Coordinates of C-alpha atoms and ligand atoms in Angstrom, one line a residue:
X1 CA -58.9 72.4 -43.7
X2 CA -58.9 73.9 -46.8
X3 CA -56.9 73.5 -50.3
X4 CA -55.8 75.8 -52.8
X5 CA -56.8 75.6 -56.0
X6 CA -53.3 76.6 -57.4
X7 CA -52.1 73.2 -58.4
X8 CA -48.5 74.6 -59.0
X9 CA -48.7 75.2 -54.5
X10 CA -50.1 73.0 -52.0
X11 CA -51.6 75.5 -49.4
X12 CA -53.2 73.2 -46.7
X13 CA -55.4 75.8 -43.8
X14 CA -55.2 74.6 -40.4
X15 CA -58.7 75.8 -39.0
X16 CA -58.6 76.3 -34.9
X17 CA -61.9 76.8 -33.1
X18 CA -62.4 80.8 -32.8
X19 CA -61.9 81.1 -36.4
X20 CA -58.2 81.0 -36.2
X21 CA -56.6 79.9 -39.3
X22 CA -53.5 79.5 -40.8
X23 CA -51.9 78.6 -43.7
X24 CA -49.0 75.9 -44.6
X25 CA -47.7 76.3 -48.1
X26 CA -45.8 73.1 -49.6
X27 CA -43.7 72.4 -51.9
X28 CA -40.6 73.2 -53.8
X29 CA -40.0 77.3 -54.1
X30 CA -43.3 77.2 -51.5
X31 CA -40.9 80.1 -49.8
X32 CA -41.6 83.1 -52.1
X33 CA -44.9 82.8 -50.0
X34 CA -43.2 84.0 -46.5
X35 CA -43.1 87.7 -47.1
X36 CA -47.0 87.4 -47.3
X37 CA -47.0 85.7 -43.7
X38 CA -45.0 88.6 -42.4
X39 CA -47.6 91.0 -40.5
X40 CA -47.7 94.4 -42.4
X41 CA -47.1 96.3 -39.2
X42 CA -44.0 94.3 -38.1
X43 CA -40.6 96.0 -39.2
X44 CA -38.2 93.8 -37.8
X45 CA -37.9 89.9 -38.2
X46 CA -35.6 87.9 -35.6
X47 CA -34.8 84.9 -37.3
X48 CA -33.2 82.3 -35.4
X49 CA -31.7 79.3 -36.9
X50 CA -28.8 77.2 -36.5
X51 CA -25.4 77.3 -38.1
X52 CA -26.0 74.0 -40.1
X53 CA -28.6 75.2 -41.6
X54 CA -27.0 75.9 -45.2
X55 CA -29.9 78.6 -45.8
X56 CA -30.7 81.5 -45.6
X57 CA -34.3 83.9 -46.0
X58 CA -35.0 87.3 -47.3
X59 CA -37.7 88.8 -45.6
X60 CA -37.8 92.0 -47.3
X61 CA -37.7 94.0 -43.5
X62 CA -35.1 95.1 -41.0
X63 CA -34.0 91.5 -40.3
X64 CA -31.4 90.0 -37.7
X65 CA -30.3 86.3 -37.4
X66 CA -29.6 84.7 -34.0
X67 CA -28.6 81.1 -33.8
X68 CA -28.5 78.9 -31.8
X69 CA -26.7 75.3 -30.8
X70 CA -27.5 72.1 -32.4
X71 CA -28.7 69.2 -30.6
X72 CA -31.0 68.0 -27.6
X73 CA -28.2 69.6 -25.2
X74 CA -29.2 73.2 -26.6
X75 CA -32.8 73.1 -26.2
X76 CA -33.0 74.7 -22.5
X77 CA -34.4 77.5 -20.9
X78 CA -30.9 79.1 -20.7
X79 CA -31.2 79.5 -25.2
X80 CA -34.4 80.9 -24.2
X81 CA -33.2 83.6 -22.3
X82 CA -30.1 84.3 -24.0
X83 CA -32.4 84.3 -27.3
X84 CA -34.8 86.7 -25.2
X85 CA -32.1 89.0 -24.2
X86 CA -31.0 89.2 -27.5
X87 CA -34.2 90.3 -28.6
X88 CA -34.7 92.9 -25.9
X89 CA -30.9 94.2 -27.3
X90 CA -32.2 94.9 -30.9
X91 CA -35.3 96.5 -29.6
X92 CA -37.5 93.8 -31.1
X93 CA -40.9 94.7 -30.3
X94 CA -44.4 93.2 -30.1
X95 CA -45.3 94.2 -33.5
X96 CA -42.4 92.6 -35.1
X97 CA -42.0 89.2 -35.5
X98 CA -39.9 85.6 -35.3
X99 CA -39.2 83.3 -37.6
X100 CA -37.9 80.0 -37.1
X101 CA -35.8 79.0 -39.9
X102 CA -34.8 75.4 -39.4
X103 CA -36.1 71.5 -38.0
X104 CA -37.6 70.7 -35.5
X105 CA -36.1 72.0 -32.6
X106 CA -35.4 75.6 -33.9
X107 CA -39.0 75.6 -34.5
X108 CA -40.1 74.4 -31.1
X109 CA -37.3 76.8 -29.6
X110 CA -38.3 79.3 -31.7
X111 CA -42.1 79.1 -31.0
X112 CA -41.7 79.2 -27.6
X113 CA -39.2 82.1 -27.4
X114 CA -42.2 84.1 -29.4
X115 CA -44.8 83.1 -27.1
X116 CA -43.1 84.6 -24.1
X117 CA -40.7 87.6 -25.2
X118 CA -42.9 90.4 -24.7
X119 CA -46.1 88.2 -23.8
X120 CA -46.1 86.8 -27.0
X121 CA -45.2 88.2 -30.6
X122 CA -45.8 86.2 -33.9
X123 CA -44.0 83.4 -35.3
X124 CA -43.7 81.9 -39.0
X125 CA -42.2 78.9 -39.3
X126 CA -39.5 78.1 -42.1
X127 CA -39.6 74.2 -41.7
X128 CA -35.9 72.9 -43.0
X129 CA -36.1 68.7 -42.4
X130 CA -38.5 65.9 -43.1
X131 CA -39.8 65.6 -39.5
X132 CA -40.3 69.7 -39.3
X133 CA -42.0 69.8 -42.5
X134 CA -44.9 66.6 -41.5
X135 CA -45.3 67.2 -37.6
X136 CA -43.3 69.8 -36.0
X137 CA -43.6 72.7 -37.4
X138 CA -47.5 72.3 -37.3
X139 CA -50.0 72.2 -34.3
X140 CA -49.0 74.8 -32.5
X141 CA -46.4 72.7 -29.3
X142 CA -43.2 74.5 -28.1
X143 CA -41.3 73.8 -25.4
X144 CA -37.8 72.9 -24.2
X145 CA -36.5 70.4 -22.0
X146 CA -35.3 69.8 -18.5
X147 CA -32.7 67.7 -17.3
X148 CA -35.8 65.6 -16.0
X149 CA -36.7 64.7 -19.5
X150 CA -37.8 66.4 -23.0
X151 CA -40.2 68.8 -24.0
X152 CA -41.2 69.1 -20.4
X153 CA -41.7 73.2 -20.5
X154 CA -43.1 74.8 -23.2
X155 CA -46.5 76.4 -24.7
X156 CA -49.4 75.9 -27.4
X157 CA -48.3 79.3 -29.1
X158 CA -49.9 78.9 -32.9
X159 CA -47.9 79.9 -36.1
X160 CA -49.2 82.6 -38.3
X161 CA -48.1 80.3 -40.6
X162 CA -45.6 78.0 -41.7
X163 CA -43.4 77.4 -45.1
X164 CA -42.6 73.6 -46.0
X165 CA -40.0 74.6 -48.9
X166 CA -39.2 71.0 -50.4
X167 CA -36.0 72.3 -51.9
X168 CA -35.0 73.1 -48.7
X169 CA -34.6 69.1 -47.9
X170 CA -32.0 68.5 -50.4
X171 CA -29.2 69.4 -48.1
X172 CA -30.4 67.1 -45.5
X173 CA -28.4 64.7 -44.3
X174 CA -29.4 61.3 -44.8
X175 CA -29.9 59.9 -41.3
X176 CA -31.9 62.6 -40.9
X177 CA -34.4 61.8 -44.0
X178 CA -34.4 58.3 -42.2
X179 CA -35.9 59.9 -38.8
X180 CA -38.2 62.2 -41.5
X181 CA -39.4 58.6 -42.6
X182 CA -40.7 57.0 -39.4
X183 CA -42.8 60.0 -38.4
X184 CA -44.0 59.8 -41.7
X185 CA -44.5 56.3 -42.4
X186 CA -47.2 56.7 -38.7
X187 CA -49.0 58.9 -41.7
X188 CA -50.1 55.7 -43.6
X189 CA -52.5 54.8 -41.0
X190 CA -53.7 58.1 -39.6
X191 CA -55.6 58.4 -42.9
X192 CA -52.6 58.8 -45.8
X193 CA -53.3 55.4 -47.7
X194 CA -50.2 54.3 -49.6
X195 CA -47.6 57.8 -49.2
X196 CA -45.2 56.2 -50.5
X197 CA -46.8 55.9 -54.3
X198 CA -46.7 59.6 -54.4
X199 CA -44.2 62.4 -55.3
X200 CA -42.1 64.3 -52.3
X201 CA -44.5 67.5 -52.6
X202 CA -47.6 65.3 -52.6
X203 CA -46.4 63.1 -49.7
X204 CA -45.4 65.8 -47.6
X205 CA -48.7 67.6 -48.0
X206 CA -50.7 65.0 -47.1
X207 CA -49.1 64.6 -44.3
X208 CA -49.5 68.3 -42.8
X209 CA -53.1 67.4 -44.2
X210 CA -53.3 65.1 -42.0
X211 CA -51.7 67.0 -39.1
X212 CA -53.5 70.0 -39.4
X213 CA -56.8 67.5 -39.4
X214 CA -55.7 66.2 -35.9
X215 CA -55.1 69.5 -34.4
X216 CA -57.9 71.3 -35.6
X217 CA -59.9 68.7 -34.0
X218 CA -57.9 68.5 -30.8
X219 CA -55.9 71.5 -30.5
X220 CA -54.4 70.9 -26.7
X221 CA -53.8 67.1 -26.8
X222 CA -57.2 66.4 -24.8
X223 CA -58.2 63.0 -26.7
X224 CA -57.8 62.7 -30.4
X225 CA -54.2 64.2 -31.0
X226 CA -53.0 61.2 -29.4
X227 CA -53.1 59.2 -32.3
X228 CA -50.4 60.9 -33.9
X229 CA -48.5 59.1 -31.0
X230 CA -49.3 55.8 -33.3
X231 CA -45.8 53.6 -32.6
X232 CA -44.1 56.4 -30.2
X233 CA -45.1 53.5 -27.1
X234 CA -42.5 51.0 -28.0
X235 CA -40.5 53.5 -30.0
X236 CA -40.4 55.9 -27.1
X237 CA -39.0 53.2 -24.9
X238 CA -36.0 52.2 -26.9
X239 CA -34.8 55.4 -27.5
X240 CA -34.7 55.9 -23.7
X241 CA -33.4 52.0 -23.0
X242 CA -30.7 52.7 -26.2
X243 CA -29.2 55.6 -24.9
X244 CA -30.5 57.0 -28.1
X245 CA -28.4 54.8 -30.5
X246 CA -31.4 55.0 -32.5
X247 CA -32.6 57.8 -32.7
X248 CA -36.7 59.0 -32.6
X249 CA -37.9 58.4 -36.3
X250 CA -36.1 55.1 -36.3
X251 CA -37.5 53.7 -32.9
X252 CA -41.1 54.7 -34.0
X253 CA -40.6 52.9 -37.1
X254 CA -39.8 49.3 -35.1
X255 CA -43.0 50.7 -32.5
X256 CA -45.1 50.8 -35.5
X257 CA -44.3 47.2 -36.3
X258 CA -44.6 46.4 -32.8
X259 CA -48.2 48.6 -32.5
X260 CA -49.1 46.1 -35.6
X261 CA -47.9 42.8 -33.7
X262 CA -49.9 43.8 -30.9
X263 CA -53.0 44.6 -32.8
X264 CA -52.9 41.3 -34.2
X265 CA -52.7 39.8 -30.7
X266 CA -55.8 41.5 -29.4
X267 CA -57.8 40.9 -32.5
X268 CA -58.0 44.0 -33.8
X269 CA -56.1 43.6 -37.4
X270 CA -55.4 41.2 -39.5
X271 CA -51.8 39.7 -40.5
X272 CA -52.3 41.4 -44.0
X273 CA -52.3 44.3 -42.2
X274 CA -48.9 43.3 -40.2
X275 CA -47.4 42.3 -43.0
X276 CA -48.2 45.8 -45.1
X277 CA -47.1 47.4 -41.6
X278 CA -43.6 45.8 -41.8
X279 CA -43.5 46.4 -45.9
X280 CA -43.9 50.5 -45.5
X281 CA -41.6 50.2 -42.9
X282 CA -38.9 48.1 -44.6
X283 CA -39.7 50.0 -47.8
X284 CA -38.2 53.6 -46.6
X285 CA -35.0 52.1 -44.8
X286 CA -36.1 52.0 -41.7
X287 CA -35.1 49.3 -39.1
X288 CA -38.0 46.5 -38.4
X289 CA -36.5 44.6 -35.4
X290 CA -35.4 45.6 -31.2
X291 CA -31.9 45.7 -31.1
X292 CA -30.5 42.9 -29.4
X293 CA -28.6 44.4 -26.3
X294 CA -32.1 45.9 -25.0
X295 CA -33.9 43.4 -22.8
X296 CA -37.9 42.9 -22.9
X297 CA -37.9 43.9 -18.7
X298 CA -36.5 47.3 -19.1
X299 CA -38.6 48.3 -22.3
X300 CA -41.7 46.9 -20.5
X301 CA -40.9 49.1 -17.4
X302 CA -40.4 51.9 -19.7
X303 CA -43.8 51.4 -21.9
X304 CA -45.4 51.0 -18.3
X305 CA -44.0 54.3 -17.1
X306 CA -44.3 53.1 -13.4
X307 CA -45.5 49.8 -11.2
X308 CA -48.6 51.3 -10.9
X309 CA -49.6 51.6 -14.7
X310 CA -48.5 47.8 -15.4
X311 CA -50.5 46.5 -12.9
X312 CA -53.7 48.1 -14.4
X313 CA -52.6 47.0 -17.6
X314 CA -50.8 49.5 -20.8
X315 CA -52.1 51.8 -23.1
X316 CA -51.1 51.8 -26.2
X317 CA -52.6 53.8 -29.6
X318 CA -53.5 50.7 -31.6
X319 CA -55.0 50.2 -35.2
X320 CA -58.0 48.8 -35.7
X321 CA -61.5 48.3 -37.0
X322 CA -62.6 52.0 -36.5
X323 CA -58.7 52.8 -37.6
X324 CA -55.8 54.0 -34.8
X325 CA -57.3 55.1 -31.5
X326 CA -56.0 54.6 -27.8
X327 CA -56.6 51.6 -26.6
X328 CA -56.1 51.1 -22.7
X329 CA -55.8 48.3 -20.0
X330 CA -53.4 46.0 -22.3
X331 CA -52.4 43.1 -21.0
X332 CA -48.5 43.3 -19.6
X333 CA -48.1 39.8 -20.7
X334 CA -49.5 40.0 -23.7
X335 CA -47.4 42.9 -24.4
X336 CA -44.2 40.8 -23.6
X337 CA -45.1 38.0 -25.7
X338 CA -45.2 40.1 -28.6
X339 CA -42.0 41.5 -27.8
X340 CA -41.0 38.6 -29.5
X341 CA -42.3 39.2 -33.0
X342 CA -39.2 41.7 -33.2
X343 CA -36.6 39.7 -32.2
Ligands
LIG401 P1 -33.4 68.9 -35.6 O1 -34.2 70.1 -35.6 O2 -32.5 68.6 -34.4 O3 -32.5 68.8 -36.9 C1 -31.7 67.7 -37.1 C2 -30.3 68.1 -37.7 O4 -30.6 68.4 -39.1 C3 -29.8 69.4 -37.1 O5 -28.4 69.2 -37.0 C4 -30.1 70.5 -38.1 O6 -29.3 71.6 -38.0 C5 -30.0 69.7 -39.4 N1 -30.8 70.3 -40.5 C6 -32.1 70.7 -40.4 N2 -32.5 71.0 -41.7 C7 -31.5 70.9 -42.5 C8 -31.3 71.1 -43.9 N3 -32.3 71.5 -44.7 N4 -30.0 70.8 -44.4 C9 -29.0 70.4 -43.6 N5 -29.2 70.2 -42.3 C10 -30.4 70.4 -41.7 O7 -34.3 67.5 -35.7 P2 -35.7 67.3 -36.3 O8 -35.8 65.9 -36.5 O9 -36.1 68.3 -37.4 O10 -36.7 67.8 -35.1 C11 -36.6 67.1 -33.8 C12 -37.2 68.0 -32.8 O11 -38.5 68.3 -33.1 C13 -37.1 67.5 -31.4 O12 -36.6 68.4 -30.5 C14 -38.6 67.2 -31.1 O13 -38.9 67.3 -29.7 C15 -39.3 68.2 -31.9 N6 -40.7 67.8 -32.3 C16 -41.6 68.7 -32.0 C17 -42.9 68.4 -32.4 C18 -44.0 69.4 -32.1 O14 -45.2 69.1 -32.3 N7 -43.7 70.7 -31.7 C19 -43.3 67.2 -33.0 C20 -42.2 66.3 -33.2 C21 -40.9 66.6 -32.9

């Protein structure tokens, strides 16, 4: 991971093994950088974006836009292959390129429409929300989902490199910069120290810092890019168990509190470090306690997965004193007890 020196542009390089790299440039007016991501040979650029997304790129090359549906319900295999037939239409070749110009899901959509059209032609990432901009966008994961449950088809197809324009966030809507905030709040204990004392640019870039850390060290989710799942156990559970009444960023912020609750438990924090869990959290809006219509039985059986799991115990990614790693064999009582803390 390296930094530029410009101070004006935050330019953060994820490194892959191989010597792959690639840059991320942040901050506000960071895209006048994408037609330098643009490979020279590539003449045309699919963009594919959504029609809420109130922007638009110029590329400076034959360009088309293709959009897509918003929402969990359009990220399928059939927007693949209408986005792939489109392509095929306008002649787009392996030398061109994609761009995904939106949040997370164009970007995941987007990525994996590249790495399969034509075996696999380049993507840049244009990253449009909060969440895009600190974790989607970066690391590499595409995918779309099956009725069977989310993000369960998809592949590690890297960016050439990916544009985290702050401007672009001003049109977000606010719910949205709430979800933004529980992914980033995880960020204060993967290694980010107090985020929330610095500027949007600054904060941002320290996250995709951090990101780009993770993956360069794990690039395929083997071990150590787990920890980025830091309060997705509990959070995970009650967006399933709320029918998604609170959605992901806000149901990782109450896991993180719960992840904190549990540390404690086992011994592995202190309440200081509770309490400065449940202050970042409270401090960006987000909410800090289990709604009350979802019972501890259901979100235990959905932290445990299946029977099997909670009979040898949970795993959970926990802080503690050689900071958040993946701690396994919890016990399902103890994890039930603390359920309590959040009522
Ligand atoms: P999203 O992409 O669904 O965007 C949320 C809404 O905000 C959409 O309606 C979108 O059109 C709108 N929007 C985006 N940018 C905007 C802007 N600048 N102005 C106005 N409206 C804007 O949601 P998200 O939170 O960005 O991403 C969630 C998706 O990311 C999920 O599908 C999730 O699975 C995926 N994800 C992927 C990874 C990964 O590593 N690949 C990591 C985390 C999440």
């Amino acid at each position: 991971m390296v930094e530029s020196s410009d101070p004006s542009m935050r330019t953060v390089t994820v490194e892959l093994g191989d010597d792959r790299t690639y840059p991320v440039h942040v901050g506000r007016g960071a895209v006048t950088r994408l037609a330098e991501l643009i490979p020279e040979r590539s003449r045309r650029v699919a963009i594919v974006t959504q029609s809420g997304i109130p922007h638009t790129i110029d590329t400076g090359r034959d360009q088309r836009v293709f959009v897509i549906g918003d929402g969990e319900a359009s990220k399928t295999l059939s927007t693949i292959e209408s986005l792939c037939e489109s392509f095929a239409e306008w002649n787009l070749t392996r030398a061109d390129a994609v761009i995904g110009l939106g949040g997370g899901l164009v970007t995941d959509v987007a990525g994996f429409a590249a790495s399969v059209y034509h075996r696999g032609l380049p993507v840049i990432h244009v990253s449009t929300s909060l969440l895009g901009q600190i974790d989607a966008a970066i690391g590499g994961k595409t995918g779309v989902n099956l009725p069977q449950g989310k993000n369960l088809v998809g592949a590690y197809w890297q960016p050439r490199g990916v544009i985290c324009d702050t401007e672009f966030l001003d049109t977000l809507p606010e719910r949205e910069w709430r979800c933004g905030m529980g992914e980033l709040a995880k960020y204060h204990w993967l290694g980010g120290g107090r985020l929330d004392e610095l500027d949007l640019d600054d904060r941002v870039a320290q996250c995709v810092r951090i990101k780009a850390e993770v993956v360069a060290s794990d690039e395929r989710e083997s071990s150590r890019r787990a920890i980025l799942n830091y309060g997705h156990t509990l959070g995970h559970a009650i967006e399933v168990a709320g029918d998604h009444q609170l959605r992901h960023g806000e149901a990782v912020a109450i896991g993180l509190i719960y992840a904190a609750e549990l540390a404690q438990s086992l011994g592995r924090i202190t309440a200081d470090d509770v309490a400065e869990h449940r202050r970042v959290v409270a401090g960006y809006g987000l909410p800090t306690q289990i709604p009350d219509d979802l019972g501890d039985d259901e979100l235990i059986t959905l932290m445990g997965r299946d029977k099997k799991v909670l009979d040898a115990g949970l795993t959970f990614v926990l802080d503690g004193p050689n900071g958040v790693e993946v701690v396994h064999s919890v016990d399902p009582e103890l994890v039930r007890s603390t359920l309590a803390a959040l009522r």
